Short mmCIF file of C-alpha atoms and ligand atoms in Angstrom, two decimals:
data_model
loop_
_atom_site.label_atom_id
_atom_site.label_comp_id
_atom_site.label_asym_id
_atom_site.label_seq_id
_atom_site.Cartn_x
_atom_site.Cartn_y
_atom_site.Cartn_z
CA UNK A 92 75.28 91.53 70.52
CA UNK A 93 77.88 91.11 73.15
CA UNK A 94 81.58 92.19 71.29
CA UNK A 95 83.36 89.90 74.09
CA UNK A 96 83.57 87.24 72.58
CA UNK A 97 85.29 85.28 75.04
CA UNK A 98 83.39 86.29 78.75
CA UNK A 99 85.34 86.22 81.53
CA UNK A 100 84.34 87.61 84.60
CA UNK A 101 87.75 88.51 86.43
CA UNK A 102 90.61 87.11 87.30
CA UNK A 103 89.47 84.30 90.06
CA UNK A 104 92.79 83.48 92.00
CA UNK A 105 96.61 83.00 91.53
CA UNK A 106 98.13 79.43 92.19
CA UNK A 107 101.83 79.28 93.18
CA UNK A 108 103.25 75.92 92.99
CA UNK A 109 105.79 76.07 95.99
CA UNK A 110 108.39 73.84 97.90
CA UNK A 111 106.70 74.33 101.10
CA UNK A 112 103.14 76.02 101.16
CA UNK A 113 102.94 76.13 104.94
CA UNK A 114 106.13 78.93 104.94
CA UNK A 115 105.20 80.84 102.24
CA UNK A 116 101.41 81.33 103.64
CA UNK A 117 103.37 82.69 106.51
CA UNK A 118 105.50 84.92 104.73
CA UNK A 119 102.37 86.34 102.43
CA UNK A 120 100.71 86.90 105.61
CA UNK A 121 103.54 88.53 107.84
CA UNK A 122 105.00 90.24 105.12
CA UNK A 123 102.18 91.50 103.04
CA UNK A 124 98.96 91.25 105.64
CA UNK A 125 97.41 88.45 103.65
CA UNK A 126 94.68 86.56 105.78
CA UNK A 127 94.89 82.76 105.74
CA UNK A 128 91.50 81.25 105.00
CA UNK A 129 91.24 77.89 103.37
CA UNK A 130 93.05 74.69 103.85
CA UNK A 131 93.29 71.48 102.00
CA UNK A 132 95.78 68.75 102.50
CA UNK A 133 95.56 65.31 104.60
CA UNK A 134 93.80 66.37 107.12
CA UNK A 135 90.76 67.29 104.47
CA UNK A 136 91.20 64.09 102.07
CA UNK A 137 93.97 65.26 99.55
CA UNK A 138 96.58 62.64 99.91
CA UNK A 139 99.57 64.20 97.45
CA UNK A 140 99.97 67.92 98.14
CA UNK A 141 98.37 70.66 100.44
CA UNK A 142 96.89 73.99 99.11
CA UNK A 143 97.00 77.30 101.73
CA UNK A 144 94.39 79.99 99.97
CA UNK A 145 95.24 83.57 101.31
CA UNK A 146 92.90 86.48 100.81
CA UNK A 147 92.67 90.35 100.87
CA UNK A 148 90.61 92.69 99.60
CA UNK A 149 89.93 90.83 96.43
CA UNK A 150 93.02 89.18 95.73
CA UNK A 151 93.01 85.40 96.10
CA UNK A 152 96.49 83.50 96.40
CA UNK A 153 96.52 79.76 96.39
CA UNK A 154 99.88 78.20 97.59
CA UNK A 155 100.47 74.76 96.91
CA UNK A 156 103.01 71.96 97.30
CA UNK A 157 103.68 68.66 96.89
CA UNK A 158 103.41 66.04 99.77
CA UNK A 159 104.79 63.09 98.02
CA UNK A 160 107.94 62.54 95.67
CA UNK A 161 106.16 61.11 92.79
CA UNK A 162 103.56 64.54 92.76
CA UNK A 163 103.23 65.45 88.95
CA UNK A 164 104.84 68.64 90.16
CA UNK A 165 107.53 67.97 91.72
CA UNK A 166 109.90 68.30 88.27
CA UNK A 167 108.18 71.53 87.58
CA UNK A 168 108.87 73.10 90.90
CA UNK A 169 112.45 72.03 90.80
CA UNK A 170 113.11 73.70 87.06
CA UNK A 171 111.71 76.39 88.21
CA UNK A 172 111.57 77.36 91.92
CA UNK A 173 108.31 78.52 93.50
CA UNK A 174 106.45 79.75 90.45
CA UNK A 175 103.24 81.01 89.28
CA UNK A 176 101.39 77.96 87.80
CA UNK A 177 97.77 79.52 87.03
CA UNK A 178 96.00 82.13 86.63
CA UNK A 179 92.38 81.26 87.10
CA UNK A 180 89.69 82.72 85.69
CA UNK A 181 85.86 82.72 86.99
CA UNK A 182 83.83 82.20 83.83
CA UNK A 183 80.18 81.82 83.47
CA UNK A 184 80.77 78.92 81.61
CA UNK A 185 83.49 76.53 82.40
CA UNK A 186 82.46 74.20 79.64
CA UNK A 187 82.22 76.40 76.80
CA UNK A 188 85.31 78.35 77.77
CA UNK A 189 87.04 75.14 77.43
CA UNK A 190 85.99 73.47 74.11
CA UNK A 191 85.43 77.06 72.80
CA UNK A 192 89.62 78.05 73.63
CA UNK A 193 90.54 74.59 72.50
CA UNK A 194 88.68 75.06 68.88
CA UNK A 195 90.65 78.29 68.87
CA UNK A 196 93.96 76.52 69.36
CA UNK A 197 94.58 76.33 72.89
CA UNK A 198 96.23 73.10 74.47
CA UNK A 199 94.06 71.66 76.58
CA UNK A 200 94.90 70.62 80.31
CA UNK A 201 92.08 69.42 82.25
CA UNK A 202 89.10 68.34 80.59
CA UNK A 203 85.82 70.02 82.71
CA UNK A 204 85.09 68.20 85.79
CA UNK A 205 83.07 68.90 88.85
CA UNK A 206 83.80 69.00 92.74
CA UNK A 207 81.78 68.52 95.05
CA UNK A 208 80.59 68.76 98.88
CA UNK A 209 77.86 68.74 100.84
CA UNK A 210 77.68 72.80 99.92
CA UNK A 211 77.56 72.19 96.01
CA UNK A 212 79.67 71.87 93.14
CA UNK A 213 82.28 73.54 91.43
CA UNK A 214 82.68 73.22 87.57
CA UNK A 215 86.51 73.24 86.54
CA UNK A 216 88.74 73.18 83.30
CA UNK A 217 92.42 74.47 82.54
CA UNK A 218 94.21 74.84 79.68
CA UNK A 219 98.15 75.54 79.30
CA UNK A 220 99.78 78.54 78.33
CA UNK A 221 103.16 79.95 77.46
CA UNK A 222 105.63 77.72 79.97
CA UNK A 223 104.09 75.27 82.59
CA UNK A 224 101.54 78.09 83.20
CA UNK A 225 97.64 77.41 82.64
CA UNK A 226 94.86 79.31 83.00
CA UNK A 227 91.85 77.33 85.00
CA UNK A 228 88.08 78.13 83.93
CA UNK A 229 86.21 77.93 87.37
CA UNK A 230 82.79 78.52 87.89
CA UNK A 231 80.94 78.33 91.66
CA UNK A 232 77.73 79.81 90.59
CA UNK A 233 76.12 76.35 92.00
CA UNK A 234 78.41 76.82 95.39
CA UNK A 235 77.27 77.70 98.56
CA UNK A 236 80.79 77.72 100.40
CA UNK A 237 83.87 79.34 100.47
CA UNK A 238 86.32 78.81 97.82
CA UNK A 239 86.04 75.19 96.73
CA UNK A 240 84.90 71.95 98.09
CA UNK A 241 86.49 70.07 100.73
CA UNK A 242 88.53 73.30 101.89
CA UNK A 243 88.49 73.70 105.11
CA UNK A 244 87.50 76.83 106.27
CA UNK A 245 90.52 78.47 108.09
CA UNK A 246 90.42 81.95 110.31
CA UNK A 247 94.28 83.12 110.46
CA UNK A 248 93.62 86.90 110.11
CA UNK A 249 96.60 88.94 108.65
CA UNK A 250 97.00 92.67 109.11
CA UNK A 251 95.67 94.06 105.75
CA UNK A 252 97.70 96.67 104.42
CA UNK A 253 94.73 98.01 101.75
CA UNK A 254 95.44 95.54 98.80
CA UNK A 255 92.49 95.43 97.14
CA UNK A 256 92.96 93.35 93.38
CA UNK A 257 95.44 92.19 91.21
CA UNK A 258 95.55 95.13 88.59
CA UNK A 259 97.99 92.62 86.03
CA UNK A 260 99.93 89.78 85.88
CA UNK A 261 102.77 89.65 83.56
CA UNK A 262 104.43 86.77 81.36
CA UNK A 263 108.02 86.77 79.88
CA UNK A 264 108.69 84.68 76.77
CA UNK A 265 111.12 83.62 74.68
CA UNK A 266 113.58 85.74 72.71
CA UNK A 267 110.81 85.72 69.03
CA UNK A 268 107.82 84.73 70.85
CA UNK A 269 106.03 87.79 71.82
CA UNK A 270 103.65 88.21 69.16
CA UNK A 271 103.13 84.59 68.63
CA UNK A 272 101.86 84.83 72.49
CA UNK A 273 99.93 88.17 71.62
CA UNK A 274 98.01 86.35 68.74
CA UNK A 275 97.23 83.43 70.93
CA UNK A 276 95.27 85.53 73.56
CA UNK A 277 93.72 87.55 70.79
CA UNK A 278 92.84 84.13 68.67
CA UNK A 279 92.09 81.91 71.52
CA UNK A 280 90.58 84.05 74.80
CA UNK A 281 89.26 86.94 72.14
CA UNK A 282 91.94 89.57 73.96
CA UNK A 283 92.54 93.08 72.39
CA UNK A 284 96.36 94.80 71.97
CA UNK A 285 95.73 97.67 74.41
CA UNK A 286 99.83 98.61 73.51
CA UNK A 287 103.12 98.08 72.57
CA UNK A 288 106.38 99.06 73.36
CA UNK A 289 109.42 98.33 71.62
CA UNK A 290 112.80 98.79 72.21
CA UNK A 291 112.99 101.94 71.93
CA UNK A 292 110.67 102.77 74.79
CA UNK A 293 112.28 100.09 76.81
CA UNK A 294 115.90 100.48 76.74
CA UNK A 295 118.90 101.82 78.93
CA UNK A 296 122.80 102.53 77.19
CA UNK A 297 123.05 98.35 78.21
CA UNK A 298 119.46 96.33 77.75
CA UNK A 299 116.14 96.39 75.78
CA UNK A 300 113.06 94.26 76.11
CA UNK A 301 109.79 94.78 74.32
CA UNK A 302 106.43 94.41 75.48
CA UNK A 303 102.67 94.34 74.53
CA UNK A 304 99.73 94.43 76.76
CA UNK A 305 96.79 92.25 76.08
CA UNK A 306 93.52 92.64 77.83
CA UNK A 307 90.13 90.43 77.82
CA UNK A 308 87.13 90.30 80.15
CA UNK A 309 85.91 93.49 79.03
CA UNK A 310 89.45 94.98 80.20
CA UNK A 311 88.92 93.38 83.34
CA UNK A 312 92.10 91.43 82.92
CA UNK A 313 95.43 92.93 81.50
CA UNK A 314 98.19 90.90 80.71
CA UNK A 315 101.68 92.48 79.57
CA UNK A 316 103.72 89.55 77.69
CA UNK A 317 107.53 91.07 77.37
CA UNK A 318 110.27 89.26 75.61
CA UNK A 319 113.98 90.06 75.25
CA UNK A 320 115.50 92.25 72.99
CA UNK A 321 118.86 92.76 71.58
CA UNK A 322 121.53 94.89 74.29
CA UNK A 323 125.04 95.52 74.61
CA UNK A 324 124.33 93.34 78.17
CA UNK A 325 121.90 90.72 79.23
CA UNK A 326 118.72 92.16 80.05
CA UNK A 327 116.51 91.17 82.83
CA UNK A 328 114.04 89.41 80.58
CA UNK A 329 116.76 87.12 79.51
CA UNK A 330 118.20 86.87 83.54
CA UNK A 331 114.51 85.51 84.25
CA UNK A 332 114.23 83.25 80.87
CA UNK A 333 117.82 81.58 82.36
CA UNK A 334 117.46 81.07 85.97
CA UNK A 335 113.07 79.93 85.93
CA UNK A 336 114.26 77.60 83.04
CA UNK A 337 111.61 79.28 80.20
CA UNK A 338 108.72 81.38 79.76
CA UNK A 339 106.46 82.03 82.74
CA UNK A 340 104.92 84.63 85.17
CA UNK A 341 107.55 87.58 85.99
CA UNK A 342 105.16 89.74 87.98
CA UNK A 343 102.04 90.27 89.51
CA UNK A 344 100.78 94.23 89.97
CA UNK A 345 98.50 94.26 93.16
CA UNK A 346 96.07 97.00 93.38
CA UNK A 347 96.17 99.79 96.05
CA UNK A 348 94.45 103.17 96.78
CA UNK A 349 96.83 104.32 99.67
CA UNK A 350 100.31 103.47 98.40
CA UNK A 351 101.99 105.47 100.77
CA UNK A 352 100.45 103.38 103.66
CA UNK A 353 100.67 99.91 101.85
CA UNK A 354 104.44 100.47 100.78
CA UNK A 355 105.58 101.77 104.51
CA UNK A 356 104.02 98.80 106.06
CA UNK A 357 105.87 96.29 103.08
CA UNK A 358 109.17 98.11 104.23
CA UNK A 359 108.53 97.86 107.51
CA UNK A 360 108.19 93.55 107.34
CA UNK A 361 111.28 93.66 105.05
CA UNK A 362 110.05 93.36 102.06
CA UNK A 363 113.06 95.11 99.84
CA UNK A 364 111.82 96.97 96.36
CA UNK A 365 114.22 98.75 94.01
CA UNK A 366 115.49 102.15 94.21
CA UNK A 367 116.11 105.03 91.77
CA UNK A 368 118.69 107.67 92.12
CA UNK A 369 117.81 110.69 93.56
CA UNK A 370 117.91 112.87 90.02
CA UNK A 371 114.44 111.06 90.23
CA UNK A 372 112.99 112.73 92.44
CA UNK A 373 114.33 116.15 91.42
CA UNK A 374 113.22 116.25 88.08
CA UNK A 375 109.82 114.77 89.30
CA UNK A 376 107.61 118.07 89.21
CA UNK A 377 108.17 119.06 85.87
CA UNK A 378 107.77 115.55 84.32
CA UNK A 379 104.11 114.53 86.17
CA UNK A 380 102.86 118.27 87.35
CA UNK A 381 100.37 118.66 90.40
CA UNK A 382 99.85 115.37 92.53
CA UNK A 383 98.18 114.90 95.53
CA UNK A 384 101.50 113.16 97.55
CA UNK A 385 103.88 114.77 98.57
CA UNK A 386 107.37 114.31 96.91
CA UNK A 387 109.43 113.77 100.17
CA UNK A 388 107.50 110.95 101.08
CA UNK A 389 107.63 109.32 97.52
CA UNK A 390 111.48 109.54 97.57
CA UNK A 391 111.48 108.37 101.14
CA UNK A 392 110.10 105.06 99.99
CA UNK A 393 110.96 105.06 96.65
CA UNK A 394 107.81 105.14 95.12
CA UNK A 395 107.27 105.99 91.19
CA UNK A 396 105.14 108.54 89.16
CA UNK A 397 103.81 108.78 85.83
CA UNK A 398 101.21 110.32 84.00
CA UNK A 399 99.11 109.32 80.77
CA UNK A 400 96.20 111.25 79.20
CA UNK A 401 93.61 110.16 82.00
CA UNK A 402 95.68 110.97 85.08
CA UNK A 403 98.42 109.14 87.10
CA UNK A 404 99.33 106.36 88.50
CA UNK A 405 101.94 105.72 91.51
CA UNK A 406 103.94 102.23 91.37
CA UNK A 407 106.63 100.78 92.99
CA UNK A 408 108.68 97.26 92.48
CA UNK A 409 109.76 94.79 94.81
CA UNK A 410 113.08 92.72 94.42
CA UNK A 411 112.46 89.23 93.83
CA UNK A 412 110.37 87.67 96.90
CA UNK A 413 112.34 84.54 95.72
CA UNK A 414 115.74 82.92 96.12
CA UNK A 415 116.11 83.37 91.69
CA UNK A 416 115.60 86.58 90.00
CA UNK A 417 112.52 85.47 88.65
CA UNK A 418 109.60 86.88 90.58
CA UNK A 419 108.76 89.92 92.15
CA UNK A 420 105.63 92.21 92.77
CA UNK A 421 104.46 95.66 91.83
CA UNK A 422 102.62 97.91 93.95
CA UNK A 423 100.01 99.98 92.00
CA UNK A 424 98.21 102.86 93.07
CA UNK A 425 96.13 104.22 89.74
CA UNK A 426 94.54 107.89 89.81
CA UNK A 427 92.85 108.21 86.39
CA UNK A 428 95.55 106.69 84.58
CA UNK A 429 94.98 103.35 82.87
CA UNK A 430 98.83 102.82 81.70
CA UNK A 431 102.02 101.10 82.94
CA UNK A 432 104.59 103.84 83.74
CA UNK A 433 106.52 103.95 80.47
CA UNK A 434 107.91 107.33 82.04
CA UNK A 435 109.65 105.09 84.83
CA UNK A 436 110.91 102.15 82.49
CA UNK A 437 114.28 103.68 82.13
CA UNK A 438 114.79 105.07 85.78
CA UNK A 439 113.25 100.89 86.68
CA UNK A 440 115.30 99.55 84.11
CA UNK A 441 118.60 101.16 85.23
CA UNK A 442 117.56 100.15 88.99
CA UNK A 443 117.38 96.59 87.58
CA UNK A 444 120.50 96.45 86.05
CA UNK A 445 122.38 97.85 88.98
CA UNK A 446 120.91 94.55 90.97
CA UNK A 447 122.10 92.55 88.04
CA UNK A 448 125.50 93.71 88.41
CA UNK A 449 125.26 92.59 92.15
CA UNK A 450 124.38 89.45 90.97
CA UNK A 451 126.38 89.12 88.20
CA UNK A 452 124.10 88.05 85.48
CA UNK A 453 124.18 91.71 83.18
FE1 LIG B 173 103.62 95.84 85.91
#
């Protein structure tokens, strides 16, 4: 007997609801090497928004935007700036995964429907969860084309810079709602508590947040849900939960296994990440041992170490990548270890804070 017992085969693709898809494909192809594939908009048939899919390694990125005024949308995207709308999932059964989650308590969305092209069909369903997010059940198994019917196939190569998947996506709720969050992906998509961190793993002299990380699809899929926690200052859970106007995606962790490469090339198209004081660096030896970088070049980009029972893993984070201080990515480069990097929340969190000031929003 299978003890999944909610199957989902990966994380499919990430859809960003945007202002203007057409710039943003360029910037996640300049900036991070992302190669522009698929297209769907007037010229294919859709009459109220166009949809840009970009593509590396295994990462799939679907930017979409509105077209018309009226789009059902339109509101969303101007509460919350570009945002994270869904995370997909491929499923092997779109129709079970919805009625099953919706027994279990989930909201639906989309009842399952099918597209369709002269190449096959594609089964679809969504249902919503915490903010405007949803999570899409998609199957193609009866699909002999690209990504999903009346796409048209696009070839705008990027230069790659060795992404490979997204490793996790995570959510920030409400001040309160963490667990009610964690039981809803254990109740409803049959996710496990992997761990939890409270405030006194996450907290600097100013700001706390606490955090658990669910994962489902046989681990396949990790999602850390953080929510505020009391500070002396505002922390950067509560910054996000202000300025994106609720709970929704903070950050997405994209999968490397050549950081040092991936990050130079991000610096070198401007993408800015955060920085941690040198101290860092010095005390770096005797807190994660042998590794196979070397230190310099770590502290020359800024890059992060930690180490957990299985290994290490090497991460770095990106300021936002939009005009609010809502979302940003991680860079993650894992060798053995299966964790976060709770040895870097407090160097991260500090790092944060000191932006915050900038901004003034601590
Ligand atoms: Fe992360």
């Amino acid at each position: 007997m299978s003890q999944d017992s909610f199957p989902i085969r990966k994380v499919d693709h990430i859809r960003h609801y945007v202002g203007n898809a057409r710039q943003s494909a360029y910037y996640y192809q300049h900036v991070f090497g992302f190669s522009i594939t698929g297209f769907n908009g007037l010229e294919t048939g859709l009459k109220h928004e166009v949809d840009y899919l970009l593509e590396q390694g295994d990462v799939k990125l679907l930017f979409s935007a509105p077209i018309r005024p009226d789009h059902p949308m339109s509101p969303a995207i101007a509460r919350h700036g570009d945002f994270v709308q869904d995370i997909a999932f491929e499923v092997d059964d779109v129709d079970w995964s919805f009625h099953e989650s919706v027994k279990r308590g989930a909201t639906p969305a989309k009842e399952p429907y099918s597209i369709e092209d002269k190449n096959g069909s594609v089964r679809v369903a969504s249902i919503h969860t915490y903010g405007d997010t949803l999570h899409t059940f998609i199957n193609r198994d009866n699909f002999k084309g690209h990504f999903l019917p009346h796409f048209q196939e696009v070839n705008m190569p990027g230069d790659p810079i060795g992404l490979v998947q997204i490793d996790h996506c995570v959510g920030n709720v409400e001040l309160g709602a963490m667990n009610q969050w964690v039981h809803w992906y254990e109740d409803v998509l049959g996710f496990k508590q992997l761990i939890s961190f409270d405030d006194k793993d996450i907290s600097t002299e100013y700001t706390a947040l606490m955090s658990k990380v669910m994962a489902g699809g046989e681990g396949r899929v990790k999602f850390p849900i953080n929510e505020p926690a009391e500070g002396k200052k505002k922390s950067q859970i509560d910054e996000f939960l202000e300025f994106f106007g609720g709970a929704g995606v903070q950050h997405v962790a994209l999968l490397t296994n050549d950081i040092i490469h991936t990050v130079s090339r991000l610096q070198a198209r401007g993408l800015e990440f955060l920085k941690v004081p040198k101290a860092y660096y010095d005390a770096l030896p005797d807190r994660v041992g042998t590794i196979d970088e070397d230190i310099k070049e770590l502290e020359a980009l800024g890059i992060l170490v930690d180490r957990d029972d299985e290994g290490y893993l090497l991460q770095i984070f990106s300021k936002p990548v939009t005009d609010r201080p809502t979302i940003f990515y991680e860079i993650i480069n894992r060798k053995g270890a299966t964790s976060f990097g709770k040895g870097n929340f407090k160097a991260l969190f500090e790092a944060i804070e000191r932006e915050q000031e900038v901004r003034g929003t601590l």
